[in-house]
Every structure is written in C-alpha cells, then in structure tokens.
mmCIF file of C-alpha atoms in Angstrom:
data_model
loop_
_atom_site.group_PDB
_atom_site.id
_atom_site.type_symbol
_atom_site.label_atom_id
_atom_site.label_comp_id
_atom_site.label_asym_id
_atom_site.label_seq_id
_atom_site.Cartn_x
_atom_site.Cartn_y
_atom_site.Cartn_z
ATOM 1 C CA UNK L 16 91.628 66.738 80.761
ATOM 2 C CA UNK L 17 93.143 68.349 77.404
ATOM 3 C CA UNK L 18 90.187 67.069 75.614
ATOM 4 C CA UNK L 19 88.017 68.770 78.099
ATOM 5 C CA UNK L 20 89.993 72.021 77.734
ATOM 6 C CA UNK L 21 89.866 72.024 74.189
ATOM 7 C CA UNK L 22 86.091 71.964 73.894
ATOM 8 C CA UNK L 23 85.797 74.523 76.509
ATOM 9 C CA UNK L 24 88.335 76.735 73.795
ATOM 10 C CA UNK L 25 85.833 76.338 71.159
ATOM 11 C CA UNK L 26 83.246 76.784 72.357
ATOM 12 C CA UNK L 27 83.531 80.320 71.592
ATOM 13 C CA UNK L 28 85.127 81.595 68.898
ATOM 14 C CA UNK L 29 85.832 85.463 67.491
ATOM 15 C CA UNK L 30 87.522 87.761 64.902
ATOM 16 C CA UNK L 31 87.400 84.557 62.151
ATOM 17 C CA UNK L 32 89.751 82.374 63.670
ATOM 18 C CA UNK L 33 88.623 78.856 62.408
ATOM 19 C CA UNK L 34 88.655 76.045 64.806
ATOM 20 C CA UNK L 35 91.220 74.762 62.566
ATOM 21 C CA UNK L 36 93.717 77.260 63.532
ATOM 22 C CA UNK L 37 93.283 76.965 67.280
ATOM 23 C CA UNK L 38 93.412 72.877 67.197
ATOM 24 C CA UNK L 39 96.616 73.532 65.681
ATOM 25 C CA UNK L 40 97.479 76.311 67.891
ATOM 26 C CA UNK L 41 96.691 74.169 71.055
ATOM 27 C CA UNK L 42 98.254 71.288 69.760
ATOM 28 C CA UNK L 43 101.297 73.351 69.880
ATOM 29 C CA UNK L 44 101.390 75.431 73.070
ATOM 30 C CA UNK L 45 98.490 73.684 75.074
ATOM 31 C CA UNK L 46 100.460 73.273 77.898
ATOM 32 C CA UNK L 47 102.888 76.764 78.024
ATOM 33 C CA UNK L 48 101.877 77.811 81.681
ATOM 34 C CA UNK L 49 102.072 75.087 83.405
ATOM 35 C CA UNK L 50 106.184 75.805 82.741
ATOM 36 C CA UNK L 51 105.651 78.398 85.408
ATOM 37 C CA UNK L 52 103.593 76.450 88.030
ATOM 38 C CA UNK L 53 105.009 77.637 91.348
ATOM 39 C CA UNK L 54 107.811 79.403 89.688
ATOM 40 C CA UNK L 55 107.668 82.304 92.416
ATOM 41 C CA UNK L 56 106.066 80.224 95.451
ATOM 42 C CA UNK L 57 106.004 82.390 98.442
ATOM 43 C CA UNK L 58 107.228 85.505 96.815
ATOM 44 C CA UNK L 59 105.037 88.882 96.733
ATOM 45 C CA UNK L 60 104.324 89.808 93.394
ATOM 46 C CA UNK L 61 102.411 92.983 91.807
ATOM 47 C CA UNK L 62 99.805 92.860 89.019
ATOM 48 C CA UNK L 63 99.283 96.719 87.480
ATOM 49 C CA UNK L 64 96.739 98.388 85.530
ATOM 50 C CA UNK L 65 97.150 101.102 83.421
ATOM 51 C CA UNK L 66 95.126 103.482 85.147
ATOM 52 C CA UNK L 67 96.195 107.439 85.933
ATOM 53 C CA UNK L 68 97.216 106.722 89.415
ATOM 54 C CA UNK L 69 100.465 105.474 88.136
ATOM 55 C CA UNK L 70 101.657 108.728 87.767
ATOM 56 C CA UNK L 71 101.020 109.622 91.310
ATOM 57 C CA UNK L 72 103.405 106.629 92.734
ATOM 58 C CA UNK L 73 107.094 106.064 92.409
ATOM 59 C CA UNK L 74 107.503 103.552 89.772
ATOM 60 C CA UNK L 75 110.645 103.056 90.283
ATOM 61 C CA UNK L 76 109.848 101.365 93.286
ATOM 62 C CA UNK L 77 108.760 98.130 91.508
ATOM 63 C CA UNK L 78 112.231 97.883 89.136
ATOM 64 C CA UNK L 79 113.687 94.894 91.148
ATOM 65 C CA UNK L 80 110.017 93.124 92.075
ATOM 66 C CA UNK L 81 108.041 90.548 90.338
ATOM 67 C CA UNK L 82 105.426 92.577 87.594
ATOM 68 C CA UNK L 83 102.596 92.073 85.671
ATOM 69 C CA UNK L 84 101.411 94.029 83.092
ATOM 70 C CA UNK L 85 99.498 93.907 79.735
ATOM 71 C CA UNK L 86 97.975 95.864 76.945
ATOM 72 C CA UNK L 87 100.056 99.236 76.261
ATOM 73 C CA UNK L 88 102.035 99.446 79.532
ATOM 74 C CA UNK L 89 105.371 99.198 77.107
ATOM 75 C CA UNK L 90 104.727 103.025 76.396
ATOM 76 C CA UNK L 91 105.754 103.771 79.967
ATOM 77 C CA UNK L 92 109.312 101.781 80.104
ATOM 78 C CA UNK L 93 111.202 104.310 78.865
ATOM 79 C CA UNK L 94 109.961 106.485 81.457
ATOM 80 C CA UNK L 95 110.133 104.060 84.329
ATOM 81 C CA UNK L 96 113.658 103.370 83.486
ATOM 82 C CA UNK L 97 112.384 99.152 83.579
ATOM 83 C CA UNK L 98 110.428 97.009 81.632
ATOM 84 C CA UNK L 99 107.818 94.389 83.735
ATOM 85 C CA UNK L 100 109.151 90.898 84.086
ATOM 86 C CA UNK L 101 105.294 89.238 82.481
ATOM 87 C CA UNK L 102 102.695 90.914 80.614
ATOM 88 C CA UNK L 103 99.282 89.718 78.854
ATOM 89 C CA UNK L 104 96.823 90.446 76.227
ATOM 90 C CA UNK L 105 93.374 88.757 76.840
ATOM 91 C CA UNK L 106 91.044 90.970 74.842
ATOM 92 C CA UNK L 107 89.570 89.990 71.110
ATOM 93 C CA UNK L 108 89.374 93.868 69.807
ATOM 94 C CA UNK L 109 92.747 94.883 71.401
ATOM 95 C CA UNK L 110 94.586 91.783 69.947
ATOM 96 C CA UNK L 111 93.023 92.219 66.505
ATOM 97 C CA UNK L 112 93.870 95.862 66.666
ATOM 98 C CA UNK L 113 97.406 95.827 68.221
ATOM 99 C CA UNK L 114 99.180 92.849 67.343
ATOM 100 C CA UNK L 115 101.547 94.552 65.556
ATOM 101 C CA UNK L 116 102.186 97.184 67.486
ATOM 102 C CA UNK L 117 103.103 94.359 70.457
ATOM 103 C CA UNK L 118 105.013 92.650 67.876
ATOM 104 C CA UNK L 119 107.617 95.606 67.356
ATOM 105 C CA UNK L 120 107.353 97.444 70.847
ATOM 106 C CA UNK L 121 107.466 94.989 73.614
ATOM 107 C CA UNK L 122 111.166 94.321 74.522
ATOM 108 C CA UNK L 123 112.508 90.347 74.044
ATOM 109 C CA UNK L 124 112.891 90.165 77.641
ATOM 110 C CA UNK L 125 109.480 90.470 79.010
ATOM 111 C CA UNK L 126 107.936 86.932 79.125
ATOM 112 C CA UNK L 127 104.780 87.277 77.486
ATOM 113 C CA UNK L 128 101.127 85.195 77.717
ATOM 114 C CA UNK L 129 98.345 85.515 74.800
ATOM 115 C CA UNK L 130 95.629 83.574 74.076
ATOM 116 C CA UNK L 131 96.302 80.489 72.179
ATOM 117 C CA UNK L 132 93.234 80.878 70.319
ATOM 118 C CA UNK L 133 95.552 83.830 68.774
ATOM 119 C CA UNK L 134 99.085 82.640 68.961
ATOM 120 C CA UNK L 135 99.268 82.945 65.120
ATOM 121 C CA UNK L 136 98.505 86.820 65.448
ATOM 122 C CA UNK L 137 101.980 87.141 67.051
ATOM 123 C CA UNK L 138 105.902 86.473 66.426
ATOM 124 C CA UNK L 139 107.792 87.986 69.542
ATOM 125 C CA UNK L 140 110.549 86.248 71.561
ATOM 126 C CA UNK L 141 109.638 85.085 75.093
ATOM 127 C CA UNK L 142 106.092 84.246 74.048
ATOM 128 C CA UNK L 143 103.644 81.750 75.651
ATOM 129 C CA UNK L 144 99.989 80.751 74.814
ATOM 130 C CA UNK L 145 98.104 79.935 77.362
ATOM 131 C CA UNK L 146 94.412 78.453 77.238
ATOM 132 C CA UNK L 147 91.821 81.438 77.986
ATOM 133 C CA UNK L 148 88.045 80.688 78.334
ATOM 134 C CA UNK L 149 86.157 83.464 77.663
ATOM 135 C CA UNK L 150 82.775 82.143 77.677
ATOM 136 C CA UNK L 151 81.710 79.233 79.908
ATOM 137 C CA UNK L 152 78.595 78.651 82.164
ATOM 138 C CA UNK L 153 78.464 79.445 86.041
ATOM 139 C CA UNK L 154 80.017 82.914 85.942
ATOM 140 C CA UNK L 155 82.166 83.888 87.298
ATOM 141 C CA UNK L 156 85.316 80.965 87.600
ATOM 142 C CA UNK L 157 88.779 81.670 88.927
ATOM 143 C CA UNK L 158 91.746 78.936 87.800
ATOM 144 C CA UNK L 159 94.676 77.831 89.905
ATOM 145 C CA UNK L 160 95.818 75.651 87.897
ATOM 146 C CA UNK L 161 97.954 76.246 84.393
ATOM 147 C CA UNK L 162 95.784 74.006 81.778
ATOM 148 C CA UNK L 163 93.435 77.557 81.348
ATOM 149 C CA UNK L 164 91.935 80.606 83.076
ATOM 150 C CA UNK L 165 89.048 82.413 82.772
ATOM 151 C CA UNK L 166 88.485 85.834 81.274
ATOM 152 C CA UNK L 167 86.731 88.109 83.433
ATOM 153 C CA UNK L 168 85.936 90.546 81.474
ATOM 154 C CA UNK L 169 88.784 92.390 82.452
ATOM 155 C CA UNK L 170 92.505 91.004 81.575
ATOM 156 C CA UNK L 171 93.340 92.102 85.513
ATOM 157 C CA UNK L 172 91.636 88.959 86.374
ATOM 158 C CA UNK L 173 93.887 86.815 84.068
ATOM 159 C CA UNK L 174 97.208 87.916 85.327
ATOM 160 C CA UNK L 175 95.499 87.169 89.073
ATOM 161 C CA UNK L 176 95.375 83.556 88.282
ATOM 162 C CA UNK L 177 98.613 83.497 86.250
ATOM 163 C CA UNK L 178 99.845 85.033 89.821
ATOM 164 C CA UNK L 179 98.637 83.070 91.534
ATOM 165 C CA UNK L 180 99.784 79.530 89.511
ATOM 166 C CA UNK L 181 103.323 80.578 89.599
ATOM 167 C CA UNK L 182 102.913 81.032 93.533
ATOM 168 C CA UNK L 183 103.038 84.380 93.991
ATOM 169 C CA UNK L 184 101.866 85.405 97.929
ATOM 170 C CA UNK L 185 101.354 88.016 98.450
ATOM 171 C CA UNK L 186 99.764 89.933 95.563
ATOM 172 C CA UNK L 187 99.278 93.580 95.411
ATOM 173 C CA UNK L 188 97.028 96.046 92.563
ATOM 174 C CA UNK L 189 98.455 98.822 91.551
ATOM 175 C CA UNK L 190 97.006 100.971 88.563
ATOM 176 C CA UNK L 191 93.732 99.529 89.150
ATOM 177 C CA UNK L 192 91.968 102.927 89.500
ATOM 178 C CA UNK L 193 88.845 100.832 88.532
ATOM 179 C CA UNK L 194 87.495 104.104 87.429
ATOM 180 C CA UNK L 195 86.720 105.478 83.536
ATOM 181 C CA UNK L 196 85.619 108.602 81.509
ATOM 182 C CA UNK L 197 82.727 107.488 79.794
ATOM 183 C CA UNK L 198 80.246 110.123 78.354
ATOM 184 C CA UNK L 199 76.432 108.975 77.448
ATOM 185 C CA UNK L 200 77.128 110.641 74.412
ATOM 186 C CA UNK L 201 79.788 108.033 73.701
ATOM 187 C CA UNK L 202 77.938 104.959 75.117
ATOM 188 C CA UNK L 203 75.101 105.776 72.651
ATOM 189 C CA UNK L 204 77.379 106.696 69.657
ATOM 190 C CA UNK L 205 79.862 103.863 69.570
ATOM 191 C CA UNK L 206 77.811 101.370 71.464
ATOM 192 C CA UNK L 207 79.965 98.214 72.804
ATOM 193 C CA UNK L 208 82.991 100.462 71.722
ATOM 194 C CA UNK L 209 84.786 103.321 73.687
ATOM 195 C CA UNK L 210 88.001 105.752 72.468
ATOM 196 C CA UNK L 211 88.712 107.855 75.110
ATOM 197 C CA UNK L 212 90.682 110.584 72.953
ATOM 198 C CA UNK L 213 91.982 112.579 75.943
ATOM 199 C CA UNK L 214 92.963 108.732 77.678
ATOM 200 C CA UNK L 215 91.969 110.201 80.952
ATOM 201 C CA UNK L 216 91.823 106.772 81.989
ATOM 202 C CA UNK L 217 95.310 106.047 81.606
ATOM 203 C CA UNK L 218 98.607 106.880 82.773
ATOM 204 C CA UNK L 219 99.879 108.212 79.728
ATOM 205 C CA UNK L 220 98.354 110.581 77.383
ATOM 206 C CA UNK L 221 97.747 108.581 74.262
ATOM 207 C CA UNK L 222 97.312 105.207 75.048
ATOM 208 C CA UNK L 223 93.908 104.894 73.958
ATOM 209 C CA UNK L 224 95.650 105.526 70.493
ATOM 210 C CA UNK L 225 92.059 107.084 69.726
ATOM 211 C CA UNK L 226 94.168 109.665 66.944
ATOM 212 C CA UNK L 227 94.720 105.821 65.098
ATOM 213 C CA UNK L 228 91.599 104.672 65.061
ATOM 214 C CA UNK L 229 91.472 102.409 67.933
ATOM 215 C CA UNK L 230 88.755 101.674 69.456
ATOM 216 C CA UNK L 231 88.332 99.686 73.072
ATOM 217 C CA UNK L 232 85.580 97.688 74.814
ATOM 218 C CA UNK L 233 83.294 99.551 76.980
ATOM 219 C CA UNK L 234 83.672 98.287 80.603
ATOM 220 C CA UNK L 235 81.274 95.568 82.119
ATOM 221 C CA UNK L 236 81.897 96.771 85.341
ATOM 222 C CA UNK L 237 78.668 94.416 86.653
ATOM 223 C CA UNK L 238 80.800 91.473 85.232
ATOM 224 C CA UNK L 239 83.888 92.496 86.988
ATOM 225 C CA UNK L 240 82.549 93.269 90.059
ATOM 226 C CA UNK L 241 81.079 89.633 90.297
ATOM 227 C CA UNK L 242 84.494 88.638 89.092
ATOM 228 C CA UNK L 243 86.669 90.343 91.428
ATOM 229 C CA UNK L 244 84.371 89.864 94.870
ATOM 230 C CA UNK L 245 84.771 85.812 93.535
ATOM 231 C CA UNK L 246 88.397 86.522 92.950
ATOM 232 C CA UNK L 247 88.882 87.977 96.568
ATOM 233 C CA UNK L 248 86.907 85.007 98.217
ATOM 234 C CA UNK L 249 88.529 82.416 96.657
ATOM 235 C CA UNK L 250 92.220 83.519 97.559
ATOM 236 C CA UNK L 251 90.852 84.038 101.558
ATOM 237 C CA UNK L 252 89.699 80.845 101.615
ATOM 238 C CA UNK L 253 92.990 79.576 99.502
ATOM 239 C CA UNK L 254 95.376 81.754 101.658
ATOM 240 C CA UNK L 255 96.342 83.899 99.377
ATOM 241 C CA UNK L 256 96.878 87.498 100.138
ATOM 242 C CA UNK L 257 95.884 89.927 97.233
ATOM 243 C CA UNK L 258 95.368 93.711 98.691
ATOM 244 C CA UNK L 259 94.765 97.075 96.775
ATOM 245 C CA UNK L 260 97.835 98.923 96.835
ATOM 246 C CA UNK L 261 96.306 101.535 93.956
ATOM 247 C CA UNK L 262 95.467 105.375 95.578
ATOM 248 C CA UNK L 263 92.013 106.100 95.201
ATOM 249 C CA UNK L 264 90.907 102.914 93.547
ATOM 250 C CA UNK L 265 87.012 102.102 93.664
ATOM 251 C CA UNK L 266 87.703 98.431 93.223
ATOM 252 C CA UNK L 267 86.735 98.038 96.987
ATOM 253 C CA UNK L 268 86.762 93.777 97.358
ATOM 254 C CA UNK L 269 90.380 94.003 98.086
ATOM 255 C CA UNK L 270 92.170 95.552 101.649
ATOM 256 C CA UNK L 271 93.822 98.588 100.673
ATOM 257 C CA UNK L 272 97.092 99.160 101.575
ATOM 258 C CA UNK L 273 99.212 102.253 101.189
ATOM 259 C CA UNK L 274 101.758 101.525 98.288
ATOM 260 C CA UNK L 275 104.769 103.490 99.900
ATOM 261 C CA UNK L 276 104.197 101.308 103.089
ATOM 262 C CA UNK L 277 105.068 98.243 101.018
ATOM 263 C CA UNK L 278 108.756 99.437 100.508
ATOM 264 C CA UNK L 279 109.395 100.084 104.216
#
C-alpha cells in the first residue's frame, strides 16, 4: 500500500522539488494522519473558507468547536479573539509564495497538515505531512482513509476528507461563499494567475497580499463543481452529514442550513 502511495506522489511533481526530496520526505512523515483516524468520531465539526461572508456571522460562535481552516485565515485570530484547532495548505503557488509567512504567523497551537511533497518548505511546531495527490486518473476521488487525499482543486475539499478521517459527523461550510471577483481583463492579463487587489473575495481586506506581489490560482470552478457534487454523494451514501452553513453561498450540492440555527 505505501509503495502504491508513493508512486501515486510522484507522479506529479512541481516548483523543483526532486523526487529525491519527497522519498525522503515520505519516508519521514508518510503516515502523519492516520494519528488522527477517528480522533473526533461522532462529533460535528466545521471546515471554513475565507470568503466575505465571514464578516456577516458571529465568529465567536465557533471559539469552543472543532475548526478547520487554511491559507491566510491566521490574519483574522486576533479579531476573532481564537485561533482554529487544524488548518491546511494544499496549493503549489500559495506554498511556494507563503511559506514563510506561515512559518512566523500561525500560532504553535494550531495543528497543522501540508503536503509532504513540501514538508521541507516549513519548520512550525504542531506540523504534519500528509500524502496529497494532486493529479491522478478518474477525476474526481474523495479519501476516507489517512494514507492520502485528493486535491480538488480547491484545498476545501482536503480538509473534507481530513474531516471526515478523524470522524467528524456532522460537518458544516462556513466561508464558502463559492463566489469570486474576476475581471476578463484579469483572466486575459495574468492568465492561470489572479491578485484580487481590493480581496473582495475575502473576509479581510488584504489577504490577497496583491500590494506584495502575490499572486493566486484562478478558480477551476468546472473542477470543483465535479469535486464537490462527488464529495456530497459519497458522504450520503457513507452517512455522513456535511450541510452549507455559509449565507449566500452558490456552492449549491450541499443542504443549507442557517448558521445561527446551529447554536440553538
């Protein structure tokens, strides 16, 4: 089974990593998730994006629950008054570009997953590699079990199957407006590449970090559709609830549920 994984690891490789590196890498942490198999069996959890409709929920709400974030979602701890218990960073460009940045800013006590094709990018406390497989044949795939997931195209889809490994039922979206400000003028400019300068996309003015040079992947949102409509059959036929908990989301496979109805 490792051997199997392994290929399935290199069989795509980015940013100059030699296979080298990730042998060693998976060698090392191969087997970090499956620490957390069933860790939070029967327990509702909540995965959240980073979209604008944060700002129109109490946040607070979520301080004491199980939460799953990833990318920039650090910038709005200090606000929140809480940092999220697990957080993730699946994509190529934003690892390459942020590393650092997640090195210094994420707080010790957030467990954290990367890619273990990229473990050596990072040096923070609390971190785990897992095995991500970003390209593999009979798109889409969904994982519920720790020795890999699939990317998506979208790291929402990775911290569903992390979710749902450690047990988590039910699961609810929040942040997922599922929505972005994309001109034509920018598709045709920057091609495969988006900025965003006035991150109306986000919750935070900012976090597109556009002023820095960063730059983010356009999204495939005919990949993750295909991806999330699999994602929502699968976890019907598993058992697994996952509903939509994010106001005014157009990510419509889910059931949407009112988010202050959770809490009462």
């Amino acid at each position: 089974m490792r051997l199997k994984v392994l290929k399935e690891i290199l069989s795509w490789v980015d940013c100059g990593t030699s296979k080298k590196r990730i042998l060693i890498n998976y060698l090392r942490f191969g087997d970090s998730l499956n620490k957390f198999r069933g860790k939070h069996t029967g327990c509702r959890a909540f995965v959240v994006g980073n979209g604008p409709s944060l700002n129109s929920i109490d946040m607070s709400l979520l301080k004491d629950e199980i939460t799953f974030g990833s990318n920039r979602v650090y910038l709005g701890f200090k606000v929140w008054g809480f940092h999220f218990k697990y957080w993730a960073s699946i994509d190529t460009r934003c690892i390459v570009q942020l590393y650092r940045e997640y090195n210094s800013k994420l707080p010790d006590e957030v467990i954290k997953f990367v890619p273990v094709q990229y473990a050596h990018y990072f040096n923070m406390a609390n971190m785990y590699p897992i095995n991500v497989i970003y390209r593999y044949d009979n798109f889409p795939q969904f994982s519920c079990n720790p020795d890999k997931v699939y990317e998506g195209w979208t790291v929402t889809y990775v911290l569903l199957q992390i979710a749902i490994i450690m047990g988590c039922n039910p699961i609810y979206l929040v942040g997922v407006d599922y929505s972005y400000k994309i001109t034509d003028k920018e598709k045709k400019m920057n091609g495969n590449v988006w900025t965003d300068p006035a991150s109306k996309s986000h919750f935070m003015s900012g976090y597109c970090a556009s002023d820095k040079g960063i730059v983010w992947n356009i999204p495939k949102f005919d990949k993750t559709d295909k991806a999330f409509e699999y994602a929502a059959k699968l976890s019907k036929e598993k058992g697994i609830e996952i509903y939509n908990a994010t106001p005014g989301s157009k990510l419509k496979f889910f059931p949407f549920v009112k988010f202050e109805n959770i809490f009462k």
